[in-house]
């Protein structure tokens, strides 16, 4: 059911410093910051030959990333994103097998303009999983 690894997301306390590190030290292609008010994040995409890294920084009052950074002050891996062909088919299959979909179960439009869902980390080995329909 799942396809390519679309991205790995890392929560960072200093978006500019993290962007500079990927650009100047790791030599990656780093895109400009993008604000995603619906998700409470500012995102910087880093393009690698085989996938993307998504640097996440809190935006607004009750950003989920603020809580994550409170627990992990130096930052950390936040989620991984797998591609699926049909997000509704994927969701229904997961729900029927007992997995919990976060936030009511309806897809939202994600940072790439495509429908996304998040799966409860306790159901997936402690890893927050994002599904993106491509
Ligand atoms: Co993501």
mmCIF file of C-alpha atoms and ligand atoms in Angstrom:
data_model
loop_
_atom_site.group_PDB
_atom_site.id
_atom_site.type_symbol
_atom_site.label_atom_id
_atom_site.label_comp_id
_atom_site.label_asym_id
_atom_site.label_seq_id
_atom_site.Cartn_x
_atom_site.Cartn_y
_atom_site.Cartn_z
ATOM 1 C CA UNK A 1 0.000 0.000 0.000
ATOM 2 C CA UNK A 2 2.694 2.540 0.918
ATOM 3 C CA UNK A 3 5.008 3.777 -1.788
ATOM 4 C CA UNK A 4 8.026 6.056 -1.753
ATOM 5 C CA UNK A 5 9.394 7.802 1.318
ATOM 6 C CA UNK A 6 8.247 11.347 0.547
ATOM 7 C CA UNK A 7 10.096 13.082 3.388
ATOM 8 C CA UNK A 8 11.508 12.888 6.875
ATOM 9 C CA UNK A 9 10.485 15.813 9.095
ATOM 10 C CA UNK A 10 12.777 17.228 11.762
ATOM 11 C CA UNK A 11 11.630 19.749 14.362
ATOM 12 C CA UNK A 12 14.259 22.447 14.857
ATOM 13 C CA UNK A 13 14.591 25.180 17.480
ATOM 14 C CA UNK A 14 16.390 27.566 15.075
ATOM 15 C CA UNK A 15 15.140 27.379 11.504
ATOM 16 C CA UNK A 16 17.767 29.712 10.087
ATOM 17 C CA UNK A 17 20.654 27.896 11.742
ATOM 18 C CA UNK A 18 19.346 24.496 10.631
ATOM 19 C CA UNK A 19 18.804 25.731 7.054
ATOM 20 C CA UNK A 20 22.307 27.168 6.936
ATOM 21 C CA UNK A 21 23.748 23.913 8.248
ATOM 22 C CA UNK A 22 22.070 21.848 5.517
ATOM 23 C CA UNK A 23 22.973 24.387 2.823
ATOM 24 C CA UNK A 24 26.509 25.369 3.812
ATOM 25 C CA UNK A 25 27.888 22.328 5.625
ATOM 26 C CA UNK A 26 25.935 19.405 4.178
ATOM 27 C CA UNK A 27 25.764 21.006 0.725
ATOM 28 C CA UNK A 28 22.058 20.342 0.121
ATOM 29 C CA UNK A 29 19.513 22.289 -1.921
ATOM 30 C CA UNK A 30 17.500 24.287 0.634
ATOM 31 C CA UNK A 31 14.228 25.988 -0.338
ATOM 32 C CA UNK A 32 12.940 29.228 1.254
ATOM 33 C CA UNK A 33 10.767 29.016 4.407
ATOM 34 C CA UNK A 34 7.056 28.446 3.814
ATOM 35 C CA UNK A 35 4.387 29.295 6.411
ATOM 36 C CA UNK A 36 1.638 26.710 6.942
ATOM 37 C CA UNK A 37 -0.824 28.344 9.367
ATOM 38 C CA UNK A 38 -3.298 25.413 9.104
ATOM 39 C CA UNK A 39 -0.629 23.109 10.533
ATOM 40 C CA UNK A 40 0.972 25.615 12.938
ATOM 41 C CA UNK A 41 4.376 25.337 11.297
ATOM 42 C CA UNK A 42 6.931 27.102 9.194
ATOM 43 C CA UNK A 43 8.552 24.582 6.862
ATOM 44 C CA UNK A 44 11.859 24.545 5.004
ATOM 45 C CA UNK A 45 12.224 21.836 2.376
ATOM 46 C CA UNK A 46 15.588 20.316 1.687
ATOM 47 C CA UNK A 47 15.787 18.439 -1.561
ATOM 48 C CA UNK A 48 17.907 15.319 -1.654
ATOM 49 C CA UNK A 49 18.368 13.113 -4.714
ATOM 50 C CA UNK A 50 16.044 10.379 -3.371
ATOM 51 C CA UNK A 51 13.737 12.177 -0.908
ATOM 52 C CA UNK A 52 13.181 15.415 1.013
ATOM 53 C CA UNK A 53 13.882 16.613 4.512
ATOM 54 C CA UNK A 54 11.284 18.920 6.025
ATOM 55 C CA UNK A 55 12.566 21.244 8.750
ATOM 56 C CA UNK A 56 9.673 22.232 11.036
ATOM 57 C CA UNK A 57 9.481 25.241 13.297
ATOM 58 C CA UNK A 58 6.479 26.402 15.401
ATOM 59 C CA UNK A 59 4.135 29.016 13.910
ATOM 60 C CA UNK A 60 1.414 30.660 15.999
ATOM 61 C CA UNK A 61 0.005 30.049 19.455
ATOM 62 C CA UNK A 62 -0.767 26.342 19.756
ATOM 63 C CA UNK A 63 1.633 24.770 17.304
ATOM 64 C CA UNK A 64 2.091 21.020 17.806
ATOM 65 C CA UNK A 65 5.787 21.609 17.156
ATOM 66 C CA UNK A 66 6.089 23.917 20.197
ATOM 67 C CA UNK A 67 5.051 21.037 22.467
ATOM 68 C CA UNK A 68 7.492 18.706 20.720
ATOM 69 C CA UNK A 69 10.367 21.183 21.144
ATOM 70 C CA UNK A 70 9.461 21.688 24.804
ATOM 71 C CA UNK A 71 10.163 17.959 25.271
ATOM 72 C CA UNK A 72 13.110 17.899 22.843
ATOM 73 C CA UNK A 73 14.801 21.306 23.175
ATOM 74 C CA UNK A 74 17.600 20.581 20.715
ATOM 75 C CA UNK A 75 15.118 19.313 18.104
ATOM 76 C CA UNK A 76 14.502 15.821 16.805
ATOM 77 C CA UNK A 77 12.878 13.613 14.221
ATOM 78 C CA UNK A 78 9.176 14.443 14.203
ATOM 79 C CA UNK A 79 7.582 12.239 11.523
ATOM 80 C CA UNK A 80 8.132 10.317 8.334
ATOM 81 C CA UNK A 81 5.903 10.602 5.297
ATOM 82 C CA UNK A 82 4.981 7.746 2.975
ATOM 83 C CA UNK A 83 3.248 8.190 -0.343
ATOM 84 C CA UNK A 84 -0.041 6.440 -1.107
ATOM 85 C CA UNK A 85 -2.100 6.351 -4.306
ATOM 86 C CA UNK A 86 -5.484 6.819 -2.630
ATOM 87 C CA UNK A 87 -5.568 8.289 0.850
ATOM 88 C CA UNK A 88 -9.203 7.322 1.534
ATOM 89 C CA UNK A 89 -8.592 3.676 0.600
ATOM 90 C CA UNK A 90 -5.449 3.709 2.760
ATOM 91 C CA UNK A 91 -7.275 5.309 5.696
ATOM 92 C CA UNK A 92 -10.178 2.869 5.572
ATOM 93 C CA UNK A 93 -7.829 -0.098 5.467
ATOM 94 C CA UNK A 94 -5.815 1.240 8.419
ATOM 95 C CA UNK A 95 -8.886 2.052 10.498
ATOM 96 C CA UNK A 96 -10.364 -1.395 9.848
ATOM 97 C CA UNK A 97 -7.113 -2.923 11.102
ATOM 98 C CA UNK A 98 -7.335 -0.889 14.325
ATOM 99 C CA UNK A 99 -4.923 1.973 13.611
ATOM 100 C CA UNK A 100 -5.863 5.415 14.879
ATOM 101 C CA UNK A 101 -5.914 8.383 12.509
ATOM 102 C CA UNK A 102 -5.234 11.709 14.222
ATOM 103 C CA UNK A 103 -7.540 14.733 14.073
ATOM 104 C CA UNK A 104 -10.887 13.158 13.197
ATOM 105 C CA UNK A 105 -9.740 11.092 10.259
ATOM 106 C CA UNK A 106 -10.436 13.491 7.397
ATOM 107 C CA UNK A 107 -7.465 14.352 5.159
ATOM 108 C CA UNK A 108 -6.089 17.910 5.278
ATOM 109 C CA UNK A 109 -4.147 19.664 2.574
ATOM 110 C CA UNK A 110 -0.463 19.341 3.481
ATOM 111 C CA UNK A 111 2.610 21.434 2.768
ATOM 112 C CA UNK A 112 2.861 20.162 -0.817
ATOM 113 C CA UNK A 113 -0.773 20.988 -1.629
ATOM 114 C CA UNK A 114 -1.774 17.302 -1.499
ATOM 115 C CA UNK A 115 -4.117 15.498 0.951
ATOM 116 C CA UNK A 116 -2.394 14.161 4.069
ATOM 117 C CA UNK A 117 -3.282 12.190 7.205
ATOM 118 C CA UNK A 118 -1.328 11.402 10.352
ATOM 119 C CA UNK A 119 -1.358 8.038 12.140
ATOM 120 C CA UNK A 120 -1.013 7.636 15.887
ATOM 121 C CA UNK A 121 2.640 6.979 16.821
ATOM 122 C CA UNK A 122 1.622 4.449 19.493
ATOM 123 C CA UNK A 123 0.220 2.246 16.706
ATOM 124 C CA UNK A 124 3.451 2.412 14.651
ATOM 125 C CA UNK A 125 6.422 1.652 16.865
ATOM 126 C CA UNK A 126 6.597 5.116 18.365
ATOM 127 C CA UNK A 127 6.835 6.843 14.982
ATOM 128 C CA UNK A 128 4.415 9.514 13.828
ATOM 129 C CA UNK A 129 3.509 8.598 10.249
ATOM 130 C CA UNK A 130 2.156 10.980 7.644
ATOM 131 C CA UNK A 131 0.465 9.589 4.545
ATOM 132 C CA UNK A 132 0.399 11.785 1.477
ATOM 133 C CA UNK A 133 -1.656 11.087 -1.599
ATOM 134 C CA UNK A 134 0.467 11.650 -4.691
HETATM 135 CO CO1 LIG B 1 5.357 16.120 6.708
#
